[in-house]
XYZ file of C-alpha atoms in Angstrom:
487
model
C 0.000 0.000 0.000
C 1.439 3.111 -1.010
C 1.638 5.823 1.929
C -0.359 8.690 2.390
C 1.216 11.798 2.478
C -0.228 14.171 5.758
C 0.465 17.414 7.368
C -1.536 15.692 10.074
C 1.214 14.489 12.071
C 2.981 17.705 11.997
C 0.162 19.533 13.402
C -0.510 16.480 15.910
C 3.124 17.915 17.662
C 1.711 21.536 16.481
C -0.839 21.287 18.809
C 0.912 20.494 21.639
C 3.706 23.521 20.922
C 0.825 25.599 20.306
C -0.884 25.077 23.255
C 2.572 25.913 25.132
C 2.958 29.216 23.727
C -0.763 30.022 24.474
C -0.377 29.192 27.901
C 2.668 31.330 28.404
C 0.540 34.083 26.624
C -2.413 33.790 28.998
C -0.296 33.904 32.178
C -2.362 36.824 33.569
C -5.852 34.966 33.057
C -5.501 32.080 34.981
C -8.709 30.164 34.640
C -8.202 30.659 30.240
C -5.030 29.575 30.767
C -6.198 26.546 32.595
C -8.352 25.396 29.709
C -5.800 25.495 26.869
C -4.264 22.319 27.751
C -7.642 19.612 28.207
C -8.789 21.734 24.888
C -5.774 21.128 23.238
C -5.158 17.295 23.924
C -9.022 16.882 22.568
C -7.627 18.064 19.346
C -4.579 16.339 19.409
C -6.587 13.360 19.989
C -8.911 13.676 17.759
C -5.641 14.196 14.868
C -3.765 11.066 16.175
C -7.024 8.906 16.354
C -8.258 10.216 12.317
C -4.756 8.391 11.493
C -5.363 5.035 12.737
C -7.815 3.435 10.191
C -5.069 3.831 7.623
C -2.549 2.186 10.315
C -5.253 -0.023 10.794
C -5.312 -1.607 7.380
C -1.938 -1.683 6.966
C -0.839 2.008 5.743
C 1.182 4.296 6.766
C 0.723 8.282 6.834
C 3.975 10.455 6.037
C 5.691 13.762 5.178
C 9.013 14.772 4.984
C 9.621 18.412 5.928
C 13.551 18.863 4.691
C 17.039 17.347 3.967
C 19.243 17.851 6.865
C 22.306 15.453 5.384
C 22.424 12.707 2.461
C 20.150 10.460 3.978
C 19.092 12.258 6.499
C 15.892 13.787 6.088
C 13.677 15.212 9.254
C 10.175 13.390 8.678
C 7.663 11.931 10.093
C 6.153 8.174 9.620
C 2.765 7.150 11.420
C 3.182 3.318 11.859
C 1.495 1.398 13.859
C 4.456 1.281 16.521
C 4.171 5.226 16.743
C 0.147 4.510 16.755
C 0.533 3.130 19.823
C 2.692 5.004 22.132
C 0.673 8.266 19.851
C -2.828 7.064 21.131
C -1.866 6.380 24.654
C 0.265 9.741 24.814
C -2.608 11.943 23.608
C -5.236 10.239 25.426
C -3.902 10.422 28.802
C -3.110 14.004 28.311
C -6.755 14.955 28.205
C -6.596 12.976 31.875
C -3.951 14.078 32.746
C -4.495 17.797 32.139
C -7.869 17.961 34.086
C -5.927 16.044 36.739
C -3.004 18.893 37.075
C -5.410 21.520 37.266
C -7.119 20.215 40.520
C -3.785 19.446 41.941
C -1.628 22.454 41.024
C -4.679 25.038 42.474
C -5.465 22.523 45.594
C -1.774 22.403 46.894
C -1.579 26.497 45.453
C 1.421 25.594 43.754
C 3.774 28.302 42.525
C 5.000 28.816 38.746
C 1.835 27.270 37.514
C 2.829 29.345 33.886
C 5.988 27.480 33.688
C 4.523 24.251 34.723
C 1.776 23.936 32.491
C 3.681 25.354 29.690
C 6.248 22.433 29.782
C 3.810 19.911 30.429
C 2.142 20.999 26.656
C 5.682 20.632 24.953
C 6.772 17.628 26.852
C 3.738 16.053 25.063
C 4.802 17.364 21.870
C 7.965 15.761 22.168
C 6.475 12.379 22.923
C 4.187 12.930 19.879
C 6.749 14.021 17.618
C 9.368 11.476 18.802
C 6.222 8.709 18.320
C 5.816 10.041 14.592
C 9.259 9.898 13.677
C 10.203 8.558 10.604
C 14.219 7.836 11.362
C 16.951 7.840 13.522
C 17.296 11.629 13.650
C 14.208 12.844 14.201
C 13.545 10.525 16.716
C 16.496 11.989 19.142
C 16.043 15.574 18.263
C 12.239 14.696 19.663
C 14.255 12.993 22.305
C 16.191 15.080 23.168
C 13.697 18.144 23.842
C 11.449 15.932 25.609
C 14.827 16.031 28.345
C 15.241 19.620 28.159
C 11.702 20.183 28.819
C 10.407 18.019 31.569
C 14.207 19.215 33.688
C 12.030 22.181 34.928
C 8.944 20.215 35.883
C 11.714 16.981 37.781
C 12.749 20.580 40.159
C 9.316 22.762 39.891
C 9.575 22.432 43.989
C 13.071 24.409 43.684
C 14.531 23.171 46.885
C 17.230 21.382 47.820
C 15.786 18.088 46.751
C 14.324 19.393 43.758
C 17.650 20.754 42.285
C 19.662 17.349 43.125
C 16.629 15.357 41.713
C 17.103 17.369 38.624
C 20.851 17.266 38.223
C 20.861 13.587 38.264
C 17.968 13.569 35.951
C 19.660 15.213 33.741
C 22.922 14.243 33.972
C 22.079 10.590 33.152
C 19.730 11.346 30.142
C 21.835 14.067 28.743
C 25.280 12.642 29.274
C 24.124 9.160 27.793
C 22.906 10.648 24.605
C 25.913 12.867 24.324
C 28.067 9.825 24.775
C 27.054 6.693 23.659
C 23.727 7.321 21.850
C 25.699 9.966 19.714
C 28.422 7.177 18.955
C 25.692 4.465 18.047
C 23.916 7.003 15.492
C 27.055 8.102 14.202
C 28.338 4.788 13.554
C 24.437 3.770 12.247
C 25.292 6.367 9.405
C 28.570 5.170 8.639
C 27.349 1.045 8.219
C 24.129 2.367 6.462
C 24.422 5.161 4.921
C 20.831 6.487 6.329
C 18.966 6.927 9.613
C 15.424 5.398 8.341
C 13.506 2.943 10.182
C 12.965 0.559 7.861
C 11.180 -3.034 8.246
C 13.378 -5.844 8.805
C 15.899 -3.772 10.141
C 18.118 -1.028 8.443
C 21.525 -3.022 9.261
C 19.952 -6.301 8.666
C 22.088 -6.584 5.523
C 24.910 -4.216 6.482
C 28.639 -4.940 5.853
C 29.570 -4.578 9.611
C 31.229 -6.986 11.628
C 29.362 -8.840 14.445
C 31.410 -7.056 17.081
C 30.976 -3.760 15.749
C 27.399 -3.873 15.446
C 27.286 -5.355 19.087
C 28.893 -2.691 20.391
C 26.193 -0.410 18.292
C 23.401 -2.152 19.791
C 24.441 -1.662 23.567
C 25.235 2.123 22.992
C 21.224 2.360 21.913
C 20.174 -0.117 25.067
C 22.346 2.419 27.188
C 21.971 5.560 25.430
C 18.490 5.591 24.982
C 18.291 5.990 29.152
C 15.057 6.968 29.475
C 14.430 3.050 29.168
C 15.783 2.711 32.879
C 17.666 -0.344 32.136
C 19.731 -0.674 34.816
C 22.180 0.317 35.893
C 20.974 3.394 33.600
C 17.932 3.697 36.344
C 18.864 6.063 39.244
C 17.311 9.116 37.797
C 13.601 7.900 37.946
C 13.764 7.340 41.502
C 15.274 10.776 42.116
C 12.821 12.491 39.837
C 10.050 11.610 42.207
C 10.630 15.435 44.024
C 8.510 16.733 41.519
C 4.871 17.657 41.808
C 2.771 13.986 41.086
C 1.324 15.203 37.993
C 4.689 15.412 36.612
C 5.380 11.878 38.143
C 2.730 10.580 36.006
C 3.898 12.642 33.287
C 7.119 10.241 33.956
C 6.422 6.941 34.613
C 2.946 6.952 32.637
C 2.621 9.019 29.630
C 5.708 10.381 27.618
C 9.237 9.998 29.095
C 10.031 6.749 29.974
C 7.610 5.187 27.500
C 9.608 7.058 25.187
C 12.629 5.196 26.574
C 11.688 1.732 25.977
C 9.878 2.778 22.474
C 13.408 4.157 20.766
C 14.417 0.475 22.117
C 11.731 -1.265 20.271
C 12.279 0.869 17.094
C 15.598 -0.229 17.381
C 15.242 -3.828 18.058
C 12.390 -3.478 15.106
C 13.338 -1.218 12.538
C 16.977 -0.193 13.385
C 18.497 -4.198 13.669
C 15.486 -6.302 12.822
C 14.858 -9.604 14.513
C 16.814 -12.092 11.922
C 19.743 -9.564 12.803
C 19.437 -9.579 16.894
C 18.120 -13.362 16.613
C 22.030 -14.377 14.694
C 24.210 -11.965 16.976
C 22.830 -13.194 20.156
C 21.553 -10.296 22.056
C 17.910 -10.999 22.197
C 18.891 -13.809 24.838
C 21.429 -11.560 25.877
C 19.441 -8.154 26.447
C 16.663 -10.529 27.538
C 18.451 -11.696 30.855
C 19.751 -7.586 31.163
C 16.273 -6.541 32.034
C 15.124 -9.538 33.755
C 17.322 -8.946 36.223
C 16.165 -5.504 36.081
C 12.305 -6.636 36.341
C 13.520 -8.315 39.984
C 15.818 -6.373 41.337
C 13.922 -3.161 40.999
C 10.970 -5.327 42.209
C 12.282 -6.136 45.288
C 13.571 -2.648 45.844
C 9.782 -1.458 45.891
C 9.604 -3.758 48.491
C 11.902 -1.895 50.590
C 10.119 1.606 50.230
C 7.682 3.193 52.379
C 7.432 6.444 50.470
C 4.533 5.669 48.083
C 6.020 7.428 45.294
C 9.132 5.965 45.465
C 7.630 2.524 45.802
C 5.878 3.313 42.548
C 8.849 4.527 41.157
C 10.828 1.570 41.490
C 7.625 -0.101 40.355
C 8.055 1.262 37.134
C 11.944 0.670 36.543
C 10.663 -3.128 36.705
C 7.565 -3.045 34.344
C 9.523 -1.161 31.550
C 11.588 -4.034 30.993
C 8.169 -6.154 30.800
C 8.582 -4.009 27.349
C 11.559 -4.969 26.665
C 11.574 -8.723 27.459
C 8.659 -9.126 24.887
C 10.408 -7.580 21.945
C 13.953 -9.208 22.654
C 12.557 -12.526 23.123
C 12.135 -12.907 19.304
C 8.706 -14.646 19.495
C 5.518 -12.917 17.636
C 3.279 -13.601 20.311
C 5.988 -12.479 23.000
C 6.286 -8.882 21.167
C 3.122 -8.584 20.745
C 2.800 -8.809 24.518
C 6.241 -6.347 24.739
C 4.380 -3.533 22.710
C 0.623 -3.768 24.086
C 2.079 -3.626 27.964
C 3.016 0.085 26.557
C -0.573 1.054 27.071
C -1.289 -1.779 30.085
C 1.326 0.121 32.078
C 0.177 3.570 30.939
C -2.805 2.973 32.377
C -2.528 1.366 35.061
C 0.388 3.267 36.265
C -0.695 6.764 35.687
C -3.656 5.925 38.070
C -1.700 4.824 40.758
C 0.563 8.147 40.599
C -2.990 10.127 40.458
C -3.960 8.320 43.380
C -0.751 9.019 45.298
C -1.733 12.836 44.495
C -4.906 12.395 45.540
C -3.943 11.791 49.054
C -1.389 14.062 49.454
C -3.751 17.027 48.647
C -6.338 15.762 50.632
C -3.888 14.594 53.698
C -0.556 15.517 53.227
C 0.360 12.183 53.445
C 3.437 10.094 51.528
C 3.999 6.962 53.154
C 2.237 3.971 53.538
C 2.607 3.667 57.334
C 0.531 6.735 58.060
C -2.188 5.796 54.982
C -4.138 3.269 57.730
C -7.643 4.020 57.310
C -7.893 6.268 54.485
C -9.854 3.878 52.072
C -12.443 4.639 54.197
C -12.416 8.054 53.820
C -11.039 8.260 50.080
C -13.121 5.346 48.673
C -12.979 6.315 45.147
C -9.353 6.764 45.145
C -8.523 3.539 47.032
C -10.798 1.736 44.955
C -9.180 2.989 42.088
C -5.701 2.409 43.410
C -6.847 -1.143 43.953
C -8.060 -1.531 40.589
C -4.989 0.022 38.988
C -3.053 -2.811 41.137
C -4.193 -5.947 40.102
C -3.736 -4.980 36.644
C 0.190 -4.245 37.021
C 0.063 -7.746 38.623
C -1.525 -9.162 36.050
C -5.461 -10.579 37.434
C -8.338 -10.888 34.994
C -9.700 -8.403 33.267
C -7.380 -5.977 33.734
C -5.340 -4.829 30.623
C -2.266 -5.775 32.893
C -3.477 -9.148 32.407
C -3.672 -9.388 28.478
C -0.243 -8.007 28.354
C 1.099 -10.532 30.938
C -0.828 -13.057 29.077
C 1.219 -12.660 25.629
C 4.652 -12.335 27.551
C 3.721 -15.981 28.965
C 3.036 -17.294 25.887
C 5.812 -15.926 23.986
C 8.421 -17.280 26.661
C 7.043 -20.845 26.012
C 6.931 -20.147 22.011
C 10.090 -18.979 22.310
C 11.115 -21.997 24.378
C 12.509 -19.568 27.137
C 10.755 -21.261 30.251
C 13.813 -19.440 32.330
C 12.096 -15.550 31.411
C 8.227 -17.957 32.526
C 9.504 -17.960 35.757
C 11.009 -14.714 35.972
C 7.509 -13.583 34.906
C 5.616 -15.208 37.177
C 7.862 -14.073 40.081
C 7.655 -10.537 39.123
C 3.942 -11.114 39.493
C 4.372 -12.249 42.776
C 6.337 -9.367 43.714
C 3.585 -7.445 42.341
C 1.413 -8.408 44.190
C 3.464 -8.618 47.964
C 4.668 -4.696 47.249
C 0.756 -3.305 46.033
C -1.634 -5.310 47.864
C -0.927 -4.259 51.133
C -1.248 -0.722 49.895
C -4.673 -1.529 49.795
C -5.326 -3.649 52.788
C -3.476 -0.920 54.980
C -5.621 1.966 53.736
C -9.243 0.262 53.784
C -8.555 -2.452 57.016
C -5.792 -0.633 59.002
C -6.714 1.277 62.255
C -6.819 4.934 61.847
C -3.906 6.914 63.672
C -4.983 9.110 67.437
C -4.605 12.299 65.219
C -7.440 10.476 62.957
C -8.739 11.443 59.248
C -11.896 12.948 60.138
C -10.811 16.306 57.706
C -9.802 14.286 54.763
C -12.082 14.144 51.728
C -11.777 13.521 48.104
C -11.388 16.572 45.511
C -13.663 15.710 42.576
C -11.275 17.463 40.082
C -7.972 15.339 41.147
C -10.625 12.392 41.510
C -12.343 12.125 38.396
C -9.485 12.209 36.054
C -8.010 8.928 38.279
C -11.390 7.259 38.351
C -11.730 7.557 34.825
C -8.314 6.061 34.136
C -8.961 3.380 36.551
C -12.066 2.789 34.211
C -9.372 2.679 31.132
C -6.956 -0.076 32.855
C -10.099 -2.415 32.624
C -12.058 -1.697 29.618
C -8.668 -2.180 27.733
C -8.070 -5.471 29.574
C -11.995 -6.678 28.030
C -11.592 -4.923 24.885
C -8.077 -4.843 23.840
C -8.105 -5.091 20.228
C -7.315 -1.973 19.069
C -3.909 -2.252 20.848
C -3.281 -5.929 19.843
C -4.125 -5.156 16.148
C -1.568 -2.694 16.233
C 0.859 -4.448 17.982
C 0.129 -7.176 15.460
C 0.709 -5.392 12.910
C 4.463 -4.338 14.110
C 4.891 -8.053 14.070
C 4.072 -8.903 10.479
């Protein structure tokens, strides 16, 4: 099928920018100001989701904007990879926006301009970086998407906040500076050209096998945002920022923007016949299983709620991971569809963690006895969000899981089963009692009686709740795409 050629991707990221500048325009008129973001990720939605029937069937949508070297053009591509992390991305901004509102004026947070101004181009970035069409414009995408959220990671401006952000940015930016610069660099010099391309761009380059290992581990690496560890310390650090920007995070644009320049590499970049004969699909595979428990049982460890969620989330992106490296169609199948299963899920569980810090103050999960009973909808919806990021039916955590199962046994990987299934376990030991604290436990002498539930911070988490199920009984949008990735 021959592509369609669309400005509609460029004004998908137009949007977003757009919306930016308006908001720094309006900084005087507060309550306008407050509307251009939900207004403007209905449109964006509305763009991204008039692009998918083409996907859909097999198309792609493109345009290329200029030549920037031989073979290097800036352009975008809507596949339906990019249709993926493009849906989730735009749809959880609408959330996401109506969420930050409530919080931001609850907790009378300062620099509200600033912050809401960022939050618009950081979901540019993920847009843009979703549509790209190569190697380049993927990291310049990238690479904004870093600049961008650094004043959101120290928004607090404290102490914390500034050494949060140094680290933040000192491991994204000095990884793409170093390695991810090398790996692009040499991508150029085997190739020729930056292009995705099906199959893999070096699947038939003239390279040898130790030079294009060395390639592949600058991208695992570079691309940091992935949290592969040991490239993981920033996420837990970033958690002094304001929750909506945790979300922002763990949920919707950065770090799913980590692990989705990892599957366009392992996809498009090397291409499975490629990663299958040098060996690192086994070898990346047992990487980020270690990752998936280790960071597992750090959650364990943490009574901070955000921080337990953080580590929560180092773990589950290398769910993503493990499904594309393990070579199997069912298995990346699972890989790419736990991109939305965890943005859904785990954006709920960061609005709930909001949700009782503006109504209590409250951050760990020793003092949280009792509140399900006065924050109902939010514990209900934390529970919810929980037993889909371990996996139980019908949660979309459990479709996702489902496919990863499968594709260890097609694959013939029973080792990665277990690992799996033991994550699962951890899953459930480091989020259940979340929930049977805050609904069974006995309420502290100083008592809740004061906290309620803010229906603007509550609806947007209810609603996503509502998301992390309906996608685990009607998940065929995402699988169709994924499937299609596959083919």
């Amino acid at each position: 099928m021959d592509p369609v050629i669309s400005i509609r991707p460029l004004l998908a990221v137009a949007i977003a920018g757009l919306a930016a500048l308006a908001v720094l325009f309006l900084h005087k008129r507060e309550n306008v100001r407050d509307l251009v973001s939900p207004l403007a990720a209905v449109v964006m939605f509305v763009i991204v989701a008039s692009m998918a029937p083409t996907v859909l069937s097999g198309g792609t949508v493109e345009l290329r904007l200029f030549e920037v070297l031989p073979g290097i053009d800036f352009a975008f591509r809507v596949d339906a990879l990019g249709m993926v992390f493009a849906t989730v991305s735009s749809l959880l901004w609408i959330l996401a926006a109506i969420y930050s509102i409530g919080y931001m004026r609850h907790l009378h947070e300062h620099a509200q301009t600033r912050f809401f101004a960022c939050f618009a181009t950081s979901l540019a970035a993920a847009v843009g970086g979703a549509f790209a069409a190569n190697l380049f414009t993927l990291v310049i995408f990238y690479e904004v998407l870093s600049l961008v959220t650094y004043p959101l990671v120290y928004h607090h401006e404290d102490e914390a906040g500034w050494a949060g952000s140094r680290k933040y940015l000192v491991y994204l930016m000095g990884a793409s500076k170093s390695v991810l610069l090398a790996a692009l660099a040499l991508t150029y010099h085997i190739a020729g050209s930056l292009d995705f391309v099906p199959g893999g761009l070096l699947a038939k380059a003239n390279a040898s096998a130790a030079l294009l290992t060395v390639v592949y581990f600058c991208y695992l690496f570079g691309f940091a945002k992935a949290a592969v560890m040991p490239m993981h310390a920033w996420l837990p650090a970033a958690m002094v920022a304001p929750t909506p920007v945790s979300a922002l995070l763990h949920a919707v644009a950065v770090v799913k923007m980590g692990v989705f320049c990892v599957l366009r590499v392992v996809f498009h970049v090397f291409g499975t016949g490629l990663m299958g004969g040098l060996g690192l699909g086994i070898a990346t595979a047992y990487l980020v299983s270690f990752t998936i428990l280790m960071a597992s049982i750090y959650a364990l460890t943490r009574d901070d709620l955000k921080a337990r969620l953080a580590y929560s989330t180092v773990s589950q992106l290398s769910y993503v991971v493990l499904g594309a490296v393990l070579l199997s169609p069912v298995a990346m199948v699972g890989g790419i569809i736990h991109i939305a299963a965890h943005a859904f899920s785990k954006i709920t569980l960061f609005f709930c963690a909001g949700s009782i810090y503006c109504a209590s103050g409250k951050r760990n999960i020793s003092d949280m006895a009792g509140i399900g009973r006065r924050m109902p909808w939010t514990m209900g919806a934390f529970f919810v969000a929980s037993l889909s990021m371990i996996g139980v039916p019908p949660t979309a955590g459990f479709v996702s899981k489902w496919y990863l199962t499968l594709g260890s046994v097609q694959a013939g990987e029973i080792a990665f089963l277990v690992v799996l299934l033991a994550s699962s376990v951890l899953n459930a030991a480091y989020f259940l009692p979340v929930s049977y604290v805050a609904f069974f436990g006995g309420e502290r002498p100083e008592g809740l009686s004061k906290v309620r539930e803010i229906p603007l911070v509550t609806v947007p988490l209810v609603a996503t709740a509502l998301l992390s199920v309906l996608m685990g009984i009607f998940p065929g949008y995402f699988v169709a795409l994924a499937e299609g990735v596959v083919r």
